[in-house]
XYZ file of C-alpha atoms in Angstrom:
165
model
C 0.000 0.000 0.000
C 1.325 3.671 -0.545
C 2.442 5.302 2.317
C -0.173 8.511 3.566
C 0.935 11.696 3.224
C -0.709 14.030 5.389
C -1.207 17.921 3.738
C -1.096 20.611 6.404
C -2.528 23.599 4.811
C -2.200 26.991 7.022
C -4.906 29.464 6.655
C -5.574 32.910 7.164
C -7.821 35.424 6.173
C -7.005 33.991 2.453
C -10.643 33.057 0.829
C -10.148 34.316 -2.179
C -7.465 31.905 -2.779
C -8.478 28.819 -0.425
C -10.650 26.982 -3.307
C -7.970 26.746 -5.933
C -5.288 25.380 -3.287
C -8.149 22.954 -1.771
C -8.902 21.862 -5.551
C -5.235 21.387 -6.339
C -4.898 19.016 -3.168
C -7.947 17.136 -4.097
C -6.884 16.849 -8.182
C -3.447 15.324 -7.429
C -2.537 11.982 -9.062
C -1.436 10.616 -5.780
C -4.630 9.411 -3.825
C -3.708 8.589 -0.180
C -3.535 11.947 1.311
C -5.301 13.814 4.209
C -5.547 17.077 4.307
C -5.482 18.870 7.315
C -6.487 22.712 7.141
C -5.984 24.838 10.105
C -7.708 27.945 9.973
C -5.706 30.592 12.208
C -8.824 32.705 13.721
C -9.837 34.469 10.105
C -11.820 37.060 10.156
C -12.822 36.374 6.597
C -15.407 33.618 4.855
C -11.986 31.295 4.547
C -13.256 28.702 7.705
C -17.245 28.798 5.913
C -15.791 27.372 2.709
C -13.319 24.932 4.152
C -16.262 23.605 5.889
C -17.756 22.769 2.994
C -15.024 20.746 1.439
C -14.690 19.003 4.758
C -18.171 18.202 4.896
C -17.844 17.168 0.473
C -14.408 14.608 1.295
C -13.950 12.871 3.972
C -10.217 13.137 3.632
C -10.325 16.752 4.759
C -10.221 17.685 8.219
C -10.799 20.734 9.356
C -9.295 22.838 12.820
C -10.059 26.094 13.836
C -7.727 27.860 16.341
C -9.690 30.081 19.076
C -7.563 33.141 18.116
C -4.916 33.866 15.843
C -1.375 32.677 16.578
C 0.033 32.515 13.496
C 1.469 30.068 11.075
C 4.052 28.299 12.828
C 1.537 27.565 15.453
C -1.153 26.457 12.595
C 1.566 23.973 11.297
C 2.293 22.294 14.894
C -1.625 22.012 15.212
C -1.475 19.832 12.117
C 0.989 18.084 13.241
C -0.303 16.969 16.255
C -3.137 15.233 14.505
C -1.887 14.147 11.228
C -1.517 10.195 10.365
C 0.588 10.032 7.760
C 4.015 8.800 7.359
C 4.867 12.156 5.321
C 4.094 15.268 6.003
C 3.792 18.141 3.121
C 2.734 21.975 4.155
C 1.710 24.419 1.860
C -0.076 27.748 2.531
C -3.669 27.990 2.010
C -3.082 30.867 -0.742
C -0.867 28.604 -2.862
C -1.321 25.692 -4.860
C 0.732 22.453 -6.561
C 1.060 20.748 -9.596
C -1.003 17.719 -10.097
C 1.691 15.510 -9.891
C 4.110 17.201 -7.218
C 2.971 15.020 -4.467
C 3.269 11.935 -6.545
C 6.967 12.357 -7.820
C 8.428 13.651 -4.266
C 7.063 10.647 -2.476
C 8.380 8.229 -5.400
C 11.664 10.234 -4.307
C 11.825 9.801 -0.850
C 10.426 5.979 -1.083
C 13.570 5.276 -3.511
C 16.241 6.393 -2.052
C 15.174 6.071 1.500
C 14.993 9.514 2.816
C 13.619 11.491 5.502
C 13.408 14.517 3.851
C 12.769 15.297 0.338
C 13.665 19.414 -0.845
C 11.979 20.427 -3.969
C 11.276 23.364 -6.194
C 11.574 24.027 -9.901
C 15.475 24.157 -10.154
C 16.836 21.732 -7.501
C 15.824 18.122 -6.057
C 17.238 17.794 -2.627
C 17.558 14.397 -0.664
C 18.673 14.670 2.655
C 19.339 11.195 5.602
C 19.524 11.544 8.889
C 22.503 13.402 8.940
C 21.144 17.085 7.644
C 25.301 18.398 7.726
C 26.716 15.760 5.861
C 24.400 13.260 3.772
C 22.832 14.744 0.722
C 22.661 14.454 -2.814
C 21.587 16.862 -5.505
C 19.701 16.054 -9.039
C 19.348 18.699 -11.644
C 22.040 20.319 -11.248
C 25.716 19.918 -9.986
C 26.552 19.872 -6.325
C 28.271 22.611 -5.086
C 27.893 25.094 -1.917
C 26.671 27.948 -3.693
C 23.656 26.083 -5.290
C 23.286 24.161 -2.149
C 23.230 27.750 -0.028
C 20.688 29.233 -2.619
C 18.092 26.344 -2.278
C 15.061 27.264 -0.770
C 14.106 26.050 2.774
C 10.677 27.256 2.882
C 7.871 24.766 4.495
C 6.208 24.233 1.625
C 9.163 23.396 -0.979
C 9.702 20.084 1.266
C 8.579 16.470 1.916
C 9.512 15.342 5.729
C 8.820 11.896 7.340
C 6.619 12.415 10.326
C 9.270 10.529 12.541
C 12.021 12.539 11.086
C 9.868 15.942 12.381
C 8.941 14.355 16.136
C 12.484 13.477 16.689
């Protein structure tokens, strides 16, 4: 069986975007996925419509914080309660490719990893060891291009144990 990822998606006062980053969640080629949306407090209609996906998939759960603590805070929420073995986060005014999910878990499965980096220029695979064991595809290793990568939240594929350790 393919491993679960769970999708933490961080929201705040964002409705005119939530939709299209629920919809790309939902439209992705790889199927075992929860998503967890954590709406930070918003003042906006963003928690009304993410009720109604919750109550349209049953793979979408929905938390609402009692007053806005920001992001970081929204992520750990999700955390606490996601069942996955990998975790993704993305921000509730973004969205992915249809098959991003798909080709970073095929990654991280392969080669073993407990944390997959990935945006449009680099492919990242770190081990255990964040200092020392890594390996780059695209382009050629070096510590410029390895200093440049972004680190962001959303640009990366962690195994849950890998983030409770």
């Amino acid at each position: 069986m393919k491993p679960k990822i769970s999708i933490i998606v961080s929201v705040y006062n964002i409705e005119e975007y939530i939709a299209e980053c629920i919809e790309s969640l939902i439209k992705q080629t790889y199927k075992n996925i929860e998503i967890i949306c954590v709406d930070d407090f918003s003042s906006d209609n963003s928690y009304e419509i993410l009720k109604k996906y919750e109550q349209e998939y049953s793979n979408i759960k929905l938390v609402r914080h009692p007053a806005n603590k920001g992001s970081s805070c929204a992520r750990n929420t999700g955390l606490e309660i996601a069942t996955g073995k990998y975790i993704y986060f993305i921000d509730g005014d973004d969205f992915i490719e249809k098959n991003l999910l798909l080709e970073m878990v095929q990654l991280i499965e392969k080669n073993n990893n407990t944390v997959i980096v990935h945006n449009p220029n680099y492919v990242v695979y770190y081990e255990d060891n964040l200092e020392k064991n890594y390996s780059v595809g695209k382009l050629s290793k070096n510590a410029f291009e390895l200093n440049n990568i972004t680190h962001a939240p959303w640009t990366n594929l962690f195994s849950l144990d890998f983030l409770k350790k």
